[in-house]
Short mmCIF file of C-alpha atoms in Angstrom, two decimals:
data_model
loop_
_atom_site.label_atom_id
_atom_site.label_comp_id
_atom_site.label_asym_id
_atom_site.label_seq_id
_atom_site.Cartn_x
_atom_site.Cartn_y
_atom_site.Cartn_z
CA MET G 47 74.13 88.86 100.53
CA THR G 48 74.05 92.45 99.91
CA LYS G 49 77.06 93.86 97.97
CA TYR G 50 78.79 97.21 97.92
CA GLY G 51 82.00 98.08 96.18
CA LEU G 52 84.53 100.66 94.79
CA ILE G 53 85.15 101.39 91.06
CA GLY G 54 88.36 103.00 89.94
CA TYR G 55 91.67 102.19 88.11
CA PRO G 56 94.19 101.25 89.17
CA LEU G 57 92.85 100.64 92.74
CA GLY G 58 95.87 99.34 94.43
CA HIS G 59 95.57 100.12 98.30
CA SER G 60 91.94 100.67 99.06
CA PHE G 61 90.93 101.91 102.54
CA SER G 62 87.19 101.34 101.94
CA ILE G 63 87.37 97.53 101.36
CA GLY G 64 89.12 96.99 104.81
CA TYR G 65 86.90 99.52 106.46
CA PHE G 66 83.47 98.35 105.37
CA ASN G 67 84.33 94.53 105.60
CA GLU G 68 85.41 94.93 109.14
CA LYS G 69 82.36 96.88 109.80
CA PHE G 70 80.10 94.20 108.25
CA ARG G 71 81.90 91.40 110.48
CA ASN G 72 81.70 93.51 113.60
CA GLU G 73 78.14 94.54 113.26
CA GLY G 74 76.85 91.29 111.93
CA ILE G 75 75.73 92.71 108.60
CA ASP G 76 75.22 90.25 105.83
CA ALA G 77 77.08 92.15 103.14
CA GLU G 78 80.37 92.07 101.27
CA TYR G 79 82.45 95.05 99.82
CA ILE G 80 84.40 94.41 96.56
CA ASN G 81 86.99 96.27 94.64
CA TYR G 82 86.01 96.61 91.07
CA GLU G 83 89.08 97.48 88.99
CA ILE G 84 87.76 98.75 85.57
CA PRO G 85 90.14 100.01 82.76
CA SER G 86 87.19 102.01 81.44
CA ILE G 87 84.22 103.49 83.06
CA ASN G 88 82.05 101.40 80.51
CA GLY G 89 82.75 98.56 82.74
CA LEU G 90 80.26 99.88 85.04
CA VAL G 91 77.52 98.57 83.05
CA GLU G 92 78.70 94.96 83.20
CA ILE G 93 79.02 95.29 87.06
CA LEU G 94 75.39 96.46 87.39
CA GLU G 95 74.34 93.78 84.98
CA THR G 96 75.83 90.80 86.76
CA THR G 97 75.47 91.97 90.41
CA PRO G 98 71.71 92.12 91.18
CA GLU G 99 72.68 92.27 94.90
CA LEU G 100 74.58 95.50 94.52
CA LYS G 101 73.34 98.37 96.69
CA GLY G 102 76.03 101.06 96.65
CA LEU G 103 79.34 102.01 95.01
CA ASN G 104 82.16 104.33 95.97
CA VAL G 105 83.88 106.09 93.05
CA THR G 106 87.54 106.91 92.84
CA ILE G 107 89.94 108.40 90.29
CA PRO G 108 89.78 108.66 87.36
CA TYR G 109 85.90 108.15 87.32
CA LYS G 110 84.44 110.83 89.74
CA GLN G 111 83.39 112.91 86.80
CA GLN G 112 83.05 110.37 84.13
CA VAL G 113 80.48 108.33 85.98
CA MET G 114 77.91 111.13 86.09
CA LYS G 115 76.69 110.19 82.59
CA PHE G 116 75.41 106.88 83.89
CA LEU G 117 73.42 108.39 86.73
CA HIS G 118 69.61 109.05 86.80
CA ALA G 119 69.89 111.70 89.65
CA VAL G 120 72.55 113.68 91.37
CA SER G 121 72.50 115.44 94.73
CA PRO G 122 72.59 119.32 94.58
CA GLU G 123 76.16 119.30 96.21
CA ALA G 124 77.55 116.68 93.59
CA LYS G 125 75.96 118.71 90.84
CA ALA G 126 77.48 121.81 92.08
CA ILE G 127 80.96 120.11 92.48
CA GLY G 128 80.79 118.33 89.28
CA ALA G 129 81.99 114.94 90.64
CA VAL G 130 80.39 111.93 92.45
CA ASN G 131 82.15 109.55 94.69
CA VAL G 132 79.17 107.70 96.07
CA ILE G 133 76.35 106.00 94.36
CA ARG G 134 73.26 104.53 95.66
CA VAL G 135 71.92 101.54 93.55
CA GLU G 136 68.21 100.93 93.78
CA HIS G 137 66.41 98.11 92.02
CA LYS G 138 62.92 98.99 90.97
CA GLY G 139 61.35 96.01 89.15
CA ASN G 140 63.64 95.19 86.19
CA LYS G 141 65.24 98.62 86.18
CA THR G 142 68.14 99.90 87.95
CA PHE G 143 68.14 103.50 89.40
CA LEU G 144 71.52 105.27 90.15
CA LYS G 145 71.89 108.35 92.32
CA GLY G 146 75.24 110.20 92.91
CA TYR G 147 76.45 111.96 95.81
CA ASN G 148 79.70 113.55 97.02
CA SER G 149 81.06 112.54 100.43
CA ASP G 150 84.44 114.23 99.76
CA VAL G 151 82.88 117.63 100.68
CA ILE G 152 81.44 116.38 103.94
CA GLY G 153 84.55 114.41 105.09
CA PHE G 154 86.83 117.35 104.10
CA THR G 155 84.80 120.17 105.57
CA LYS G 156 84.09 118.49 108.87
CA SER G 157 87.74 117.63 109.23
CA ILE G 158 89.39 121.01 108.50
CA GLU G 159 86.81 123.27 110.07
CA PRO G 160 88.34 122.79 113.63
CA LEU G 161 91.81 123.79 112.41
CA LEU G 162 90.55 127.12 110.80
CA GLU G 163 91.50 130.44 112.70
CA LYS G 164 90.28 134.05 111.85
CA TYR G 165 93.46 134.71 110.00
CA HIS G 166 92.64 131.76 107.51
CA GLN G 167 90.84 133.77 104.84
CA LYS G 168 92.29 132.38 101.47
CA ALA G 169 93.28 128.90 100.29
CA LEU G 170 95.45 127.28 97.67
CA ILE G 171 93.93 124.02 96.12
CA LEU G 172 96.82 121.88 94.68
CA GLY G 173 95.20 120.03 91.65
CA THR G 174 92.15 120.36 89.65
CA GLY G 175 90.43 116.93 89.64
CA GLY G 176 87.22 115.71 91.27
CA ALA G 177 88.65 115.87 94.73
CA ALA G 178 89.95 119.36 94.28
CA LYS G 179 86.50 120.47 93.10
CA ALA G 180 84.95 119.05 96.29
CA VAL G 181 87.73 120.76 98.34
CA ASP G 182 86.97 124.05 96.64
CA TYR G 183 83.24 123.72 97.33
CA GLY G 184 83.94 122.94 100.98
CA LEU G 185 86.35 125.64 101.58
CA ARG G 186 84.20 128.32 99.93
CA SER G 187 81.08 127.00 102.06
CA LEU G 188 83.29 128.00 105.18
CA GLY G 189 83.84 131.49 103.82
CA LEU G 190 87.26 131.12 102.22
CA GLU G 191 88.47 132.44 99.05
CA THR G 192 90.16 129.83 96.91
CA LEU G 193 92.66 129.57 94.03
CA PHE G 194 93.46 126.39 92.10
CA VAL G 195 97.23 125.59 91.42
CA SER G 196 97.73 123.30 88.32
CA ARG G 197 100.87 121.76 86.67
CA THR G 198 99.73 123.28 83.31
CA LYS G 199 98.09 126.51 82.30
CA LYS G 200 94.31 126.53 83.05
CA LYS G 201 91.42 128.95 83.19
CA ASP G 202 91.08 130.26 86.94
CA ALA G 203 94.35 128.55 88.04
CA VAL G 204 97.92 129.36 88.46
CA THR G 205 100.76 127.07 87.71
CA TYR G 206 103.58 125.99 90.28
CA GLN G 207 105.90 128.17 88.34
CA GLU G 208 104.03 131.18 88.93
CA LEU G 209 103.64 130.73 92.72
CA LYS G 210 105.65 133.22 94.71
CA PRO G 211 106.33 133.68 98.45
CA LYS G 212 103.49 136.30 98.55
CA HIS G 213 101.00 133.79 97.53
CA ILE G 214 101.89 131.48 100.33
CA GLU G 215 101.72 134.46 102.79
CA THR G 216 98.31 135.49 101.60
CA TYR G 217 96.86 132.06 100.85
CA ASN G 218 97.88 130.51 104.09
CA VAL G 219 95.67 127.44 103.87
CA ILE G 220 97.14 124.98 101.35
CA VAL G 221 95.36 121.55 100.42
CA ASN G 222 97.03 119.07 98.44
CA CYS G 223 94.59 117.10 96.32
CA THR G 224 97.46 115.45 94.16
CA PRO G 225 99.11 112.18 94.41
CA ALA G 226 102.56 113.80 94.99
CA GLY G 227 104.06 112.17 98.01
CA MET G 228 101.77 109.04 98.13
CA TYR G 229 103.36 105.70 98.89
CA PRO G 230 105.57 104.40 97.39
CA ARG G 231 106.83 107.77 96.12
CA ILE G 232 107.23 109.21 99.42
CA ASP G 233 110.32 111.39 98.34
CA GLU G 234 107.93 113.66 96.17
CA CYS G 235 106.04 116.68 97.28
CA PRO G 236 104.34 119.62 95.48
CA ASP G 237 106.75 122.34 94.28
CA LEU G 238 106.21 125.27 96.62
CA PRO G 239 108.10 128.08 98.37
CA TYR G 240 107.98 126.17 101.67
CA GLU G 241 110.38 128.79 103.13
CA ALA G 242 107.47 131.55 103.10
CA MET G 243 105.40 129.44 105.47
CA ASN G 244 105.04 130.14 109.18
CA ASN G 245 102.89 129.39 112.31
CA HIS G 246 99.81 130.97 110.46
CA THR G 247 100.16 128.34 107.65
CA LEU G 248 97.59 125.42 107.63
CA LEU G 249 98.66 122.32 105.37
CA TYR G 250 96.11 119.69 104.81
CA ASP G 251 97.04 116.74 102.63
CA LEU G 252 94.26 114.56 101.34
CA LEU G 253 96.78 111.63 101.32
CA TYR G 254 97.11 109.30 104.25
CA ASN G 255 99.74 106.92 103.40
CA PRO G 256 102.27 107.65 104.57
CA ASP G 257 100.86 109.31 107.79
CA GLU G 258 103.17 112.25 107.32
CA THR G 259 104.00 113.33 103.64
CA LEU G 260 107.07 115.14 102.58
CA PHE G 261 104.51 118.19 101.92
CA MET G 262 103.50 118.15 105.69
CA ARG G 263 107.07 117.56 106.96
CA LYS G 264 108.50 120.61 105.06
CA GLY G 265 105.47 122.74 106.31
CA ALA G 266 105.96 121.56 109.94
CA ALA G 267 109.48 122.55 109.76
CA GLN G 268 108.45 126.06 109.16
CA GLY G 269 105.87 126.10 112.07
CA ALA G 270 102.79 125.30 109.98
CA THR G 271 99.83 123.25 111.32
CA VAL G 272 99.58 119.97 109.22
CA LYS G 273 96.99 117.29 108.85
CA ASN G 274 96.57 114.25 106.77
CA GLY G 275 93.50 112.84 105.19
CA LEU G 276 92.76 109.95 107.39
CA GLU G 277 89.86 111.57 109.32
CA MET G 278 88.43 112.85 106.13
CA LEU G 279 88.30 109.10 104.87
CA LEU G 280 86.50 108.05 108.03
CA LEU G 281 83.99 110.86 107.81
CA GLN G 282 83.41 109.96 104.12
CA ALA G 283 82.87 106.41 105.00
CA PHE G 284 80.22 107.37 107.50
CA ALA G 285 78.49 109.69 105.04
CA GLY G 286 78.55 107.07 102.19
CA TRP G 287 76.83 104.52 104.37
CA GLU G 288 74.14 107.01 105.26
CA PHE G 289 73.67 107.84 101.53
CA TRP G 290 73.47 104.04 100.68
CA ASN G 291 70.93 103.26 103.48
CA THR G 292 68.86 106.50 103.79
CA ALA G 293 66.23 107.31 101.21
CA ASP G 294 66.02 110.98 100.36
#
């Protein structure tokens, strides 16, 4: 039986395991998707050594950047982003070949593009991790200027304390790439001047549990357009399956 899986720590709720195992049952595919919760990225070595049937992996936090040192090849997009969330595993004789891709950028770009209007020229990206880097790549590919927002002072980013209403008015696309507001901590949200938002503001939350985060609700109350990350996840899953099963 072919195996696929997810590496990360901690994993908790996983969209992928339910999605792929249901897909395998519905389509009669002789395969299984497994969650590999590893406290260190070095656990990847044991997974590869003990699972010869493994054909592909998804990668989630905190390993989207750390995993790159184990790969033999990386797609141009993943290299530019500096983060990988899909790995194709190929067995060539007694050697294992790993190629990394980034489906975050595909899922996000296809999901947000229909919502963008001419007045959406600049975007704030909340967070600086692997997903935020993919979002940055995707937004810039769509022609938007971007600015990262970080909890701590970093090069090429502003802090939440430095954000003023004028930033919200100018950077009227705001993408949450942080876990703030994710179940069970649903009463949390990024610290923003929400009062400066209006019907030209677009809030996109990569989270999908709960369906509507406090970040989204506070924006919607000011007239903003809001969207969660569920469609992005589905589009990522489609892209990941293609990466695993289509040679390039």
